[in-house]
Amino acid sequence: MQLKCNFLPQDDGRCGWYEMLPPPPPSKPLKGDIKADWVVLGAGLSGLAAARRLAELQPNASIAVVDARRVGFGASGRNSGFMVDLPHDLTKHDYTGDQSADLAQIRLNRAAIDYVRGIVKTHGIECDWREQGKLHGAVEPRGERALEGFAKGLSALGEPYSVLDARQMKAVTGTDFYRAGVHAPGCVLVQPAALVRGLGATLPENVRVYEDTAVREIVVGKPHKLVTDQGRITTPRLILANNAYAAQFDKLGLKGLMLPIYTYGSLTRQLTPDELARLGGEESWGLIPADPMGTTVRRIAGGRICIRNSFTYNPDVSAGSSRLERVRESHRRSYERRFPMLSGIEFEYTWGGALCLSRNGGAPFGEIAPGVFSAVGCNGLGLTRGTIGGKLIAEYALGSKSELLDILLQQPKPVANPPEPLLGIGVRSTLMWKEWQAGVEL
Ligand SMILES: Cc1cc2nc3c(=O)[nH]c(=O)nc-3n(C[C@H](O)[C@H](O)[C@H](O)COP(=O)(O)OP(=O)(O)OC[C@H]3O[C@@H](n4cnc5c(N)ncnc54)[C@H](O)[C@@H]3O)c2cc1C
């Protein structure tokens, strides 16, 4: 079976989290033909967790991780940096659902946080790791009702939280834009690009990372062959951790299951001490909107504000500059509504990144062809779901058994998408409708 990689990760150079880091050491692209016991396609959170876990369990195996770009450049370094422990279904208005499924998801998410925390501590990875939880903020009565539902859901799960009124929300965020909030303490906030780069730089010795190495074609067989611009890798076992780019693999059935959806972030320039004093509030916080289609906001230590909103359906897994300009305008409006005391502060960066969603939140976890394992489909929650999916796919591929693996295997599989053009029309109109419904939460 031959898989063509027609859609490749683009070099947009616009992600603030990545651009704020010092330049990485030169990359070592693949040159020539090699063999490896395992190949992991994609050096995001999912791929790095898979490679690390394989190496931990098989210290003598040769493991190659291949990425078209630098580590930290993909969606894993482009997100808002919320390591979410609680259920967080982007399609559900109150973020919670079936209670036993929620409890199972919490176990998986917390296992991911524990795993990453251990690595961050052991290796001293500097990624602004903050165990400070997340705020959920409501702007209008509909949002308040959603937060009440969310709080009820948390009570039923036995999860701690605290409720904040408008005054308390202002004391944290500096803005009086939010009428009400809920603080959930288990979320960790990070600088995502710094975290991913740190995870990539501290892999065990039997893992080789080939950056700037786009895979153009995969021949699935015995063994598999991955063809790159300057070389070829032969391997008996391949782990796919290429996020939404996997949705082009029709022959593996992934095209009919996964949805390449983009979302976008902007980061202001560094605020001056005078501007920070005008803003007030706490030095670092992260806020999730009451409506999943609303605006996520972070204030990061050092004094910048990060805005995230807008979802678009991008089957070619890229976002051109005109779309980024439109999104920037939307970010500007959301920013101005929240921070009138800092009106006109420029965004230094605006970027997009791919999510790999399915219509029911399921992931095609497992062996999807002989010797081909899937760790794609973390449904917009890469920091925890991607990490644990990557770690557990390695265990699964090695035949390990564990309660966490059972939980993951019991989760729903993705439901099939309708064919194009119905799919595109349906997804685009649903996104527009939901965004309109989000109203001022956006
Ligand atoms: C703006 C934004 C905000 C977000 N906020 C959050 C958040 O706060 N919390 C959260 O948990 N999640 C968030 N997400 C989602 C999260 O970033 C993703 O779910 C996660 O990064 C997916 O991780 P991954 O490892 O599966 O994929 P990726 O990080 O995308 O890694 C896949 C890798 O595969 C590589 N690749 C693809 N095709 C090829 C090829 N042919 N050859 C070689 N390499 C290839 C890519 O270069 C890429 O590095 C956000 C996403 C965005 C865009």
PDB file of C-alpha atoms in Angstrom, residues 39-202:
ATOM      1  CA  VAL A  39       9.807   4.799  13.215  1.00  0.00           C
ATOM      2  CA  VAL A  40       7.629   7.500  14.709  1.00  0.00           C
ATOM      3  CA  LEU A  41       6.241   9.961  12.157  1.00  0.00           C
ATOM      4  CA  GLY A  42       5.808  13.359  13.838  1.00  0.00           C
ATOM      5  CA  ALA A  43       7.749  14.988  16.674  1.00  0.00           C
ATOM      6  CA  GLY A  44       4.839  16.624  18.474  1.00  0.00           C
ATOM      7  CA  LEU A  45       3.629  15.681  21.927  1.00  0.00           C
ATOM      8  CA  SER A  46       2.116  12.410  20.685  1.00  0.00           C
ATOM      9  CA  GLY A  47       5.188  11.311  18.742  1.00  0.00           C
ATOM     10  CA  LEU A  48       7.693  12.329  21.401  1.00  0.00           C
ATOM     11  CA  ALA A  49       5.740  10.493  24.108  1.00  0.00           C
ATOM     12  CA  ALA A  50       5.549   7.389  21.907  1.00  0.00           C
ATOM     13  CA  ALA A  51       9.278   7.464  21.145  1.00  0.00           C
ATOM     14  CA  ARG A  52      10.246   8.041  24.780  1.00  0.00           C
ATOM     15  CA  ARG A  53       8.056   5.231  26.020  1.00  0.00           C
ATOM     16  CA  LEU A  54       9.364   2.815  23.379  1.00  0.00           C
ATOM     17  CA  ALA A  55      12.899   3.709  24.408  1.00  0.00           C
ATOM     18  CA  GLU A  56      12.118   3.244  28.098  1.00  0.00           C
ATOM     19  CA  LEU A  57      10.671  -0.194  27.447  1.00  0.00           C
ATOM     20  CA  GLN A  58      13.159  -1.283  24.772  1.00  0.00           C
ATOM     21  CA  PRO A  59      16.464   0.415  25.573  1.00  0.00           C
ATOM     22  CA  ASN A  60      18.280  -1.608  22.897  1.00  0.00           C
ATOM     23  CA  ALA A  61      15.889  -0.886  20.058  1.00  0.00           C
ATOM     24  CA  SER A  62      16.715   1.743  17.438  1.00  0.00           C
ATOM     25  CA  ILE A  63      13.961   4.363  17.270  1.00  0.00           C
ATOM     26  CA  ALA A  64      13.795   7.060  14.602  1.00  0.00           C
ATOM     27  CA  VAL A  65      11.523  10.097  14.970  1.00  0.00           C
ATOM     28  CA  VAL A  66      10.984  12.003  11.733  1.00  0.00           C
ATOM     29  CA  ASP A  67       9.558  15.497  11.397  1.00  0.00           C
ATOM     30  CA  ALA A  68       9.256  17.822   8.427  1.00  0.00           C
ATOM     31  CA  ARG A  69      10.014  20.809  10.675  1.00  0.00           C
ATOM     32  CA  ARG A  70      11.877  21.602  13.886  1.00  0.00           C
ATOM     33  CA  VAL A  71      10.658  20.142  17.184  1.00  0.00           C
ATOM     34  CA  GLY A  72       8.198  22.611  18.711  1.00  0.00           C
ATOM     35  CA  PHE A  73       7.217  24.079  15.372  1.00  0.00           C
ATOM     36  CA  GLY A  74       4.048  21.977  14.907  1.00  0.00           C
ATOM     37  CA  ALA A  75       0.717  22.292  16.708  1.00  0.00           C
ATOM     38  CA  SER A  76       2.308  21.012  19.913  1.00  0.00           C
ATOM     39  CA  GLY A  77       4.332  24.214  20.166  1.00  0.00           C
ATOM     40  CA  ARG A  78       1.503  26.424  18.911  1.00  0.00           C
ATOM     41  CA  ASN A  79      -1.204  25.829  21.460  1.00  0.00           C
ATOM     42  CA  SER A  80      -2.393  27.888  24.405  1.00  0.00           C
ATOM     43  CA  GLY A  81      -0.434  25.789  26.867  1.00  0.00           C
ATOM     44  CA  PHE A  82      -3.286  24.386  28.992  1.00  0.00           C
ATOM     45  CA  MET A  83      -2.487  20.873  30.210  1.00  0.00           C
ATOM     46  CA  VAL A  84      -6.090  20.074  30.937  1.00  0.00           C
ATOM     47  CA  ASP A  85      -6.811  17.377  33.496  1.00  0.00           C
ATOM     48  CA  LEU A  86     -10.615  17.517  33.317  1.00  0.00           C
ATOM     49  CA  PRO A  87     -12.788  16.343  30.425  1.00  0.00           C
ATOM     50  CA  HIS A  88     -12.750  19.004  27.753  1.00  0.00           C
ATOM     51  CA  ASP A  89     -14.926  18.113  24.820  1.00  0.00           C
ATOM     52  CA  LEU A  90     -14.880  21.036  22.410  1.00  0.00           C
ATOM     53  CA  THR A  91     -18.245  19.971  21.030  1.00  0.00           C
ATOM     54  CA  LYS A  92     -20.049  20.108  24.393  1.00  0.00           C
ATOM     55  CA  HIS A  93     -21.298  23.373  25.804  1.00  0.00           C
ATOM     56  CA  ASP A  94     -20.700  22.484  29.456  1.00  0.00           C
ATOM     57  CA  TYR A  95     -17.396  20.599  28.869  1.00  0.00           C
ATOM     58  CA  THR A  96     -18.688  17.553  30.714  1.00  0.00           C
ATOM     59  CA  GLY A  97     -20.613  14.479  29.622  1.00  0.00           C
ATOM     60  CA  ASP A  98     -21.204  10.930  30.759  1.00  0.00           C
ATOM     61  CA  GLN A  99     -19.897  10.561  34.308  1.00  0.00           C
ATOM     62  CA  SER A 100     -17.993   7.298  34.001  1.00  0.00           C
ATOM     63  CA  ALA A 101     -16.457   8.413  30.697  1.00  0.00           C
ATOM     64  CA  ASP A 102     -15.456  11.689  32.370  1.00  0.00           C
ATOM     65  CA  LEU A 103     -13.807   9.900  35.303  1.00  0.00           C
ATOM     66  CA  ALA A 104     -11.917   7.673  32.890  1.00  0.00           C
ATOM     67  CA  GLN A 105     -10.758  10.690  30.883  1.00  0.00           C
ATOM     68  CA  ILE A 106      -9.574  12.417  34.057  1.00  0.00           C
ATOM     69  CA  ARG A 107      -7.434   9.381  34.916  1.00  0.00           C
ATOM     70  CA  LEU A 108      -5.865   9.438  31.476  1.00  0.00           C
ATOM     71  CA  ASN A 109      -5.266  13.189  31.502  1.00  0.00           C
ATOM     72  CA  ARG A 110      -3.715  13.150  34.968  1.00  0.00           C
ATOM     73  CA  ALA A 111      -1.504  10.232  34.003  1.00  0.00           C
ATOM     74  CA  ALA A 112      -0.251  12.411  31.133  1.00  0.00           C
ATOM     75  CA  ILE A 113       0.432  15.335  33.470  1.00  0.00           C
ATOM     76  CA  ASP A 114       2.269  13.056  35.928  1.00  0.00           C
ATOM     77  CA  TYR A 115       4.402  11.615  33.121  1.00  0.00           C
ATOM     78  CA  VAL A 116       5.369  15.015  31.736  1.00  0.00           C
ATOM     79  CA  ARG A 117       5.896  16.505  35.186  1.00  0.00           C
ATOM     80  CA  GLY A 118       8.383  13.718  35.949  1.00  0.00           C
ATOM     81  CA  ILE A 119      10.332  14.412  32.748  1.00  0.00           C
ATOM     82  CA  VAL A 120      10.282  18.192  33.263  1.00  0.00           C
ATOM     83  CA  LYS A 121      11.589  17.796  36.819  1.00  0.00           C
ATOM     84  CA  THR A 122      14.185  15.129  36.033  1.00  0.00           C
ATOM     85  CA  HIS A 123      15.687  17.091  33.162  1.00  0.00           C
ATOM     86  CA  GLY A 124      15.055  20.594  34.496  1.00  0.00           C
ATOM     87  CA  ILE A 125      13.142  21.598  31.350  1.00  0.00           C
ATOM     88  CA  GLU A 126      12.478  25.332  31.469  1.00  0.00           C
ATOM     89  CA  CYS A 127       8.963  25.737  30.135  1.00  0.00           C
ATOM     90  CA  ASP A 128       7.330  28.043  32.687  1.00  0.00           C
ATOM     91  CA  TRP A 129       5.569  25.014  34.253  1.00  0.00           C
ATOM     92  CA  ARG A 130       2.784  26.386  36.476  1.00  0.00           C
ATOM     93  CA  GLU A 131       0.468  24.250  38.563  1.00  0.00           C
ATOM     94  CA  GLN A 132      -2.035  27.031  38.964  1.00  0.00           C
ATOM     95  CA  GLY A 133      -5.214  25.631  37.419  1.00  0.00           C
ATOM     96  CA  LYS A 134      -7.469  27.322  34.910  1.00  0.00           C
ATOM     97  CA  LEU A 135     -10.287  29.805  35.073  1.00  0.00           C
ATOM     98  CA  HIS A 136     -13.496  29.362  33.130  1.00  0.00           C
ATOM     99  CA  GLY A 137     -14.989  32.778  32.409  1.00  0.00           C
ATOM    100  CA  ALA A 138     -18.560  33.758  31.479  1.00  0.00           C
ATOM    101  CA  VAL A 139     -19.461  37.010  29.788  1.00  0.00           C
ATOM    102  CA  GLU A 140     -23.257  36.842  29.567  1.00  0.00           C
ATOM    103  CA  PRO A 141     -26.184  34.902  31.107  1.00  0.00           C
ATOM    104  CA  ARG A 142     -25.907  31.992  28.668  1.00  0.00           C
ATOM    105  CA  GLY A 143     -22.251  31.604  29.610  1.00  0.00           C
ATOM    106  CA  GLU A 144     -23.154  31.818  33.305  1.00  0.00           C
ATOM    107  CA  ARG A 145     -25.648  28.996  32.848  1.00  0.00           C
ATOM    108  CA  ALA A 146     -22.985  26.945  31.079  1.00  0.00           C
ATOM    109  CA  LEU A 147     -20.621  27.491  34.006  1.00  0.00           C
ATOM    110  CA  GLU A 148     -23.331  26.446  36.459  1.00  0.00           C
ATOM    111  CA  GLY A 149     -23.698  23.225  34.459  1.00  0.00           C
ATOM    112  CA  PHE A 150     -19.934  22.783  34.458  1.00  0.00           C
ATOM    113  CA  ALA A 151     -19.757  23.316  38.243  1.00  0.00           C
ATOM    114  CA  LYS A 152     -22.587  20.832  38.801  1.00  0.00           C
ATOM    115  CA  GLY A 153     -20.754  18.338  36.625  1.00  0.00           C
ATOM    116  CA  LEU A 154     -17.581  18.828  38.680  1.00  0.00           C
ATOM    117  CA  SER A 155     -19.482  18.370  41.956  1.00  0.00           C
ATOM    118  CA  ALA A 156     -20.955  15.123  40.655  1.00  0.00           C
ATOM    119  CA  LEU A 157     -17.454  13.943  39.772  1.00  0.00           C
ATOM    120  CA  GLY A 158     -16.159  14.921  43.231  1.00  0.00           C
ATOM    121  CA  GLU A 159     -13.741  17.396  41.659  1.00  0.00           C
ATOM    122  CA  PRO A 160     -12.680  20.531  43.549  1.00  0.00           C
ATOM    123  CA  TYR A 161     -13.425  23.970  42.121  1.00  0.00           C
ATOM    124  CA  SER A 162     -14.253  27.446  43.332  1.00  0.00           C
ATOM    125  CA  VAL A 163     -16.794  29.906  42.032  1.00  0.00           C
ATOM    126  CA  LEU A 164     -15.747  33.510  41.392  1.00  0.00           C
ATOM    127  CA  ASP A 165     -17.961  36.574  41.053  1.00  0.00           C
ATOM    128  CA  ALA A 166     -17.244  39.511  38.744  1.00  0.00           C
ATOM    129  CA  ARG A 167     -15.129  41.283  41.357  1.00  0.00           C
ATOM    130  CA  GLN A 168     -12.973  38.232  41.992  1.00  0.00           C
ATOM    131  CA  MET A 169     -12.578  37.667  38.254  1.00  0.00           C
ATOM    132  CA  LYS A 170     -11.331  41.227  37.913  1.00  0.00           C
ATOM    133  CA  ALA A 171      -8.906  40.745  40.786  1.00  0.00           C
ATOM    134  CA  VAL A 172      -7.269  37.887  38.853  1.00  0.00           C
ATOM    135  CA  THR A 173      -7.549  39.099  35.257  1.00  0.00           C
ATOM    136  CA  GLY A 174      -7.525  42.882  35.657  1.00  0.00           C
ATOM    137  CA  THR A 175     -10.586  43.232  33.401  1.00  0.00           C
ATOM    138  CA  ASP A 176     -14.229  43.641  34.414  1.00  0.00           C
ATOM    139  CA  PHE A 177     -15.324  41.868  31.225  1.00  0.00           C
ATOM    140  CA  TYR A 178     -16.256  38.618  32.968  1.00  0.00           C
ATOM    141  CA  ARG A 179     -19.440  38.358  35.052  1.00  0.00           C
ATOM    142  CA  ALA A 180     -18.618  35.048  36.658  1.00  0.00           C
ATOM    143  CA  GLY A 181     -16.007  32.330  36.736  1.00  0.00           C
ATOM    144  CA  VAL A 182     -15.053  28.900  37.956  1.00  0.00           C
ATOM    145  CA  HIS A 183     -11.517  28.018  38.967  1.00  0.00           C
ATOM    146  CA  ALA A 184     -10.481  24.390  38.527  1.00  0.00           C
ATOM    147  CA  PRO A 185      -7.110  23.747  40.175  1.00  0.00           C
ATOM    148  CA  GLY A 186      -5.752  20.673  38.357  1.00  0.00           C
ATOM    149  CA  CYS A 187      -4.711  22.230  35.043  1.00  0.00           C
ATOM    150  CA  VAL A 188      -1.035  23.009  34.442  1.00  0.00           C
ATOM    151  CA  LEU A 189      -0.002  25.986  32.299  1.00  0.00           C
ATOM    152  CA  VAL A 190       3.152  25.840  30.191  1.00  0.00           C
ATOM    153  CA  GLN A 191       5.094  27.612  27.462  1.00  0.00           C
ATOM    154  CA  PRO A 192       4.236  24.955  24.872  1.00  0.00           C
ATOM    155  CA  ALA A 193       7.120  25.390  22.424  1.00  0.00           C
ATOM    156  CA  ALA A 194       9.640  25.364  25.284  1.00  0.00           C
ATOM    157  CA  LEU A 195       8.073  22.207  26.695  1.00  0.00           C
ATOM    158  CA  VAL A 196       8.093  20.359  23.372  1.00  0.00           C
ATOM    159  CA  ARG A 197      11.627  21.420  22.553  1.00  0.00           C
ATOM    160  CA  GLY A 198      12.723  20.282  26.011  1.00  0.00           C
ATOM    161  CA  LEU A 199      10.988  16.929  25.566  1.00  0.00           C
ATOM    162  CA  GLY A 200      12.701  16.471  22.204  1.00  0.00           C
ATOM    163  CA  ALA A 201      16.125  17.379  23.570  1.00  0.00           C
ATOM    164  CA  THR A 202      15.973  14.928  26.470  1.00  0.00           C
TER     165      THR A 202
END
